[in-house]
Short mmCIF file of C-alpha atoms in Angstrom, two decimals:
data_model
loop_
_atom_site.label_atom_id
_atom_site.label_comp_id
_atom_site.label_asym_id
_atom_site.label_seq_id
_atom_site.Cartn_x
_atom_site.Cartn_y
_atom_site.Cartn_z
CA MET A 951 25.08 28.61 12.05
CA LYS A 952 24.58 26.40 8.90
CA LYS A 953 22.75 27.09 5.75
CA VAL A 954 19.88 24.92 4.95
CA ILE A 955 18.30 23.86 1.72
CA GLU A 956 14.91 22.63 0.77
CA VAL A 957 15.15 19.73 -1.42
CA SER A 958 12.81 16.99 -3.09
CA ILE A 959 13.72 13.55 -2.90
CA GLY A 960 11.81 10.72 -4.00
CA GLY A 961 8.86 13.27 -4.43
CA ILE A 962 8.97 14.25 -0.47
CA ASN A 963 10.25 17.34 0.87
CA PHE A 964 13.13 17.67 3.06
CA THR A 965 15.37 20.39 4.59
CA MET A 966 19.01 19.55 4.55
CA GLU A 967 22.07 21.12 5.72
CA ASP A 968 24.10 22.56 3.05
CA ASP A 969 27.25 20.29 3.51
CA ALA A 970 24.83 17.15 3.63
CA TYR A 971 22.94 18.09 0.53
CA TYR A 972 26.29 18.22 -1.25
CA ARG A 973 27.45 14.95 0.37
CA LEU A 974 24.40 13.11 -0.63
CA LYS A 975 24.19 14.97 -4.11
CA GLU A 976 28.01 13.67 -4.78
CA TYR A 977 26.95 10.19 -3.80
CA LEU A 978 23.87 9.98 -6.24
CA ARG A 979 25.97 11.50 -8.88
CA ARG A 980 28.93 8.60 -8.48
CA PHE A 981 26.09 6.13 -8.06
CA GLU A 982 24.60 7.08 -11.59
CA GLU A 983 27.76 7.43 -13.18
CA THR A 984 28.16 3.42 -12.73
CA ILE A 985 25.07 2.94 -14.89
CA SER A 986 25.81 2.70 -18.41
CA ASP A 987 22.24 2.75 -20.18
CA LYS A 988 21.02 6.39 -19.57
CA LYS A 989 17.72 5.34 -20.23
CA GLU A 990 17.89 2.98 -17.28
CA ALA A 991 19.78 5.47 -15.23
CA ARG A 992 16.64 7.57 -14.87
CA GLU A 993 14.50 4.71 -13.47
CA VAL A 994 17.11 3.74 -11.23
CA MET A 995 17.80 6.74 -9.91
CA GLU A 996 14.14 7.48 -9.33
CA ASP A 997 13.99 4.03 -7.18
CA VAL A 998 17.28 4.74 -5.30
CA GLU A 999 15.76 8.54 -4.50
CA ALA A 1000 12.52 6.73 -3.31
CA ARG A 1001 14.84 4.68 -1.11
CA VAL A 1002 16.54 7.42 0.32
CA ALA A 1003 13.72 9.26 1.24
CA GLU A 1004 12.08 5.80 2.88
CA ILE A 1005 15.47 5.74 4.99
CA PHE A 1006 15.29 9.30 5.89
CA GLN A 1007 11.59 9.12 7.13
CA LYS A 1008 12.45 6.01 9.11
CA GLU A 1009 15.30 7.63 10.91
CA MET A 1010 13.65 10.99 11.36
CA LYS A 1011 12.72 11.47 15.00
CA PHE A 1012 10.13 14.52 14.36
CA SER A 1013 8.94 15.76 10.99
CA ASN A 1014 10.36 19.02 10.68
CA GLN A 1015 13.97 17.61 11.71
CA VAL A 1016 16.66 18.95 9.55
CA VAL A 1017 18.80 16.27 7.47
CA ASP A 1018 22.37 16.48 8.73
CA MET A 1019 25.49 14.80 7.75
CA ARG A 1020 24.79 11.99 10.29
CA LEU A 1021 21.61 11.03 8.56
CA VAL A 1022 23.24 11.29 5.23
CA GLN A 1023 26.01 8.85 6.32
CA VAL A 1024 23.04 6.34 7.77
CA VAL A 1025 21.87 6.51 4.18
CA ILE A 1026 25.04 5.69 2.64
CA ASP A 1027 25.72 2.86 5.18
CA HIS A 1028 22.18 1.40 4.13
CA LEU A 1029 22.89 1.86 0.42
CA GLY A 1030 26.58 0.82 0.31
CA GLU A 1031 29.56 2.76 -0.89
CA VAL A 1032 30.03 3.56 -4.59
CA GLU A 1033 33.14 2.12 -6.12
CA PRO A 1034 35.47 4.93 -7.87
CA LYS A 1035 34.77 5.77 -11.31
CA ASN A 1036 37.82 4.24 -12.72
CA GLN A 1037 36.72 0.68 -11.53
CA ASN A 1038 33.53 0.91 -12.99
CA GLU A 1039 34.62 1.97 -16.21
CA ASN A 1040 36.48 -1.24 -16.63
CA GLN A 1041 33.37 -2.94 -15.43
CA ALA A 1042 31.24 -0.99 -18.04
CA SER A 1043 33.18 -1.64 -20.91
CA SER A 1044 32.96 -5.49 -20.21
CA GLN A 1045 29.23 -5.36 -19.20
CA SER A 1046 26.72 -2.98 -20.97
CA SER A 1047 23.88 -4.18 -19.00
CA TYR A 1048 22.56 -6.28 -16.27
CA ASP A 1049 24.36 -9.86 -15.94
CA PRO A 1050 21.84 -12.56 -14.92
CA GLY A 1051 24.65 -14.34 -13.14
CA GLU A 1052 25.64 -11.18 -11.00
CA GLU A 1053 24.72 -11.98 -7.35
CA TYR A 1054 22.56 -9.89 -5.07
CA SER A 1055 23.78 -8.93 -1.41
CA LYS A 1056 21.73 -10.89 1.06
CA GLY A 1057 19.51 -9.07 3.40
CA ASN A 1058 16.45 -9.98 5.85
CA LYS A 1059 13.78 -11.96 4.30
CA LYS A 1060 10.19 -10.53 4.83
CA PHE A 1061 6.74 -11.48 3.93
CA TYR A 1062 4.68 -9.36 1.61
CA ARG A 1063 2.09 -9.80 -0.99
CA ASP A 1064 3.64 -9.94 -4.39
CA MET A 1065 1.75 -7.25 -6.55
CA ASP A 1066 3.61 -8.07 -9.69
CA ASP A 1067 2.62 -11.55 -10.24
CA LYS A 1068 -0.77 -11.80 -8.43
CA MET A 1069 -4.11 -13.35 -9.60
CA LEU A 1070 -6.27 -11.86 -6.95
CA ALA A 1071 -4.73 -10.35 -3.96
CA GLY A 1072 -0.93 -11.48 -4.36
CA VAL A 1073 -1.06 -13.67 -1.66
CA CYS A 1074 0.00 -16.89 -3.44
CA SER A 1075 2.49 -15.03 -5.24
CA GLY A 1076 4.02 -13.75 -2.08
CA ILE A 1077 4.23 -16.82 -0.58
CA ALA A 1078 5.65 -18.51 -3.70
CA THR A 1079 8.50 -15.67 -3.80
CA TYR A 1080 8.98 -15.83 -0.05
CA THR A 1081 9.55 -19.84 -0.11
CA GLY A 1082 11.05 -20.19 -3.71
CA VAL A 1083 8.47 -22.38 -4.64
CA ASP A 1084 6.75 -22.27 -7.87
CA VAL A 1085 3.70 -19.95 -7.81
CA THR A 1086 1.58 -22.44 -9.85
CA ILE A 1087 2.12 -25.14 -7.26
CA ILE A 1088 1.04 -22.80 -4.39
CA ARG A 1089 -2.13 -21.69 -6.35
CA LEU A 1090 -3.00 -25.39 -6.95
CA LEU A 1091 -2.46 -26.32 -3.39
CA PHE A 1092 -4.56 -23.45 -2.23
CA VAL A 1093 -7.48 -24.35 -4.61
CA ALA A 1094 -7.24 -28.04 -3.60
CA LEU A 1095 -7.22 -27.25 0.10
CA ALA A 1096 -10.09 -25.00 -0.18
CA PHE A 1097 -12.32 -27.79 -1.70
CA ALA A 1098 -11.20 -30.13 0.83
CA TYR A 1099 -11.26 -27.97 3.83
CA GLY A 1100 -13.42 -24.71 3.82
CA SER A 1101 -10.96 -23.00 6.64
CA THR A 1102 -8.29 -22.62 3.55
CA ILE A 1103 -10.50 -19.83 2.13
CA LEU A 1104 -10.86 -17.82 5.44
CA ALA A 1105 -7.03 -18.45 5.84
CA TYR A 1106 -6.38 -16.72 2.29
CA PHE A 1107 -8.64 -13.73 3.27
CA ILE A 1108 -6.82 -13.35 6.65
CA LEU A 1109 -3.39 -13.35 4.92
CA TRP A 1110 -4.85 -10.88 2.40
CA ILE A 1111 -5.68 -8.59 5.18
CA VAL A 1112 -2.52 -8.93 7.43
CA SER A 1113 0.19 -9.12 5.04
CA PRO A 1114 1.53 -5.65 3.36
CA ARG A 1115 1.61 -5.20 -0.07
CA ALA A 1116 5.50 -5.44 -1.79
CA GLU A 1117 5.12 -1.78 -3.46
CA THR A 1118 8.29 -0.12 -3.35
CA ILE A 1119 11.41 -1.69 -5.02
CA ALA A 1120 13.02 -1.92 -1.18
CA GLN A 1121 10.01 -4.34 -0.21
CA LYS A 1122 10.49 -6.26 -3.31
CA LEU A 1123 14.12 -6.81 -2.57
CA GLU A 1124 13.19 -7.77 1.00
CA LEU A 1125 10.69 -10.08 -0.20
CA ARG A 1126 13.26 -12.13 -1.99
CA GLY A 1127 15.67 -11.92 0.73
CA TYR A 1128 17.96 -9.22 -0.69
CA ALA A 1129 19.32 -6.24 1.11
CA PRO A 1130 17.73 -2.94 -0.30
CA THR A 1131 21.04 -1.31 -1.39
CA ALA A 1132 21.78 0.98 -4.14
CA ASP A 1133 23.60 -1.80 -6.29
CA ASN A 1134 20.67 -4.42 -5.52
CA ILE A 1135 18.04 -1.69 -6.69
CA ARG A 1136 20.24 -1.15 -10.02
CA LYS A 1137 20.31 -4.81 -10.52
CA PHE A 1138 16.45 -5.49 -9.79
CA THR A 1139 15.35 -2.56 -11.97
CA SER A 1140 17.61 -3.69 -14.92
CA GLN A 1141 16.32 -7.26 -14.72
CA ARG A 1142 12.72 -6.25 -14.57
CA LYS A 1143 12.93 -4.41 -17.91
#
């Protein structure tokens, strides 16, 4: 028999085995220690916990499944290992916050409507972010094509209905072609301040 614990991760309740809980708790603690700004740490950790909950929900085969070490390892594999504290202390002393030249690790690119830079529904903003073209050019192109061809308006509404919204940090990272790892979440959250 194993002891289980009820925990709330990212606002969602999970039942976890005792050893899996302590492994995840230790992983999150080590990750939090890599963040030098404590005000930023709280926001980043909320985003990371939301991503952990999202991965758990995706990997669980049924709703009342107990989270075990295997699922925690899946989360750690998705988010990436945390470097030992002594290596991060050297980096933290040389960098106090996000470095714009710091590279994101690449991942699969997925199309979403970009809700951060939307004017109407985020379709043009999503296309611009996905393709790397300036959003103003995409918007002007849509307006010009709408006057030239009325079907452009219909295409816009279809994209509005069919395309999912980029609401979570993981979705915003996937829109840009970055892997939703813990390190990328930290970089993205720091950059968006």
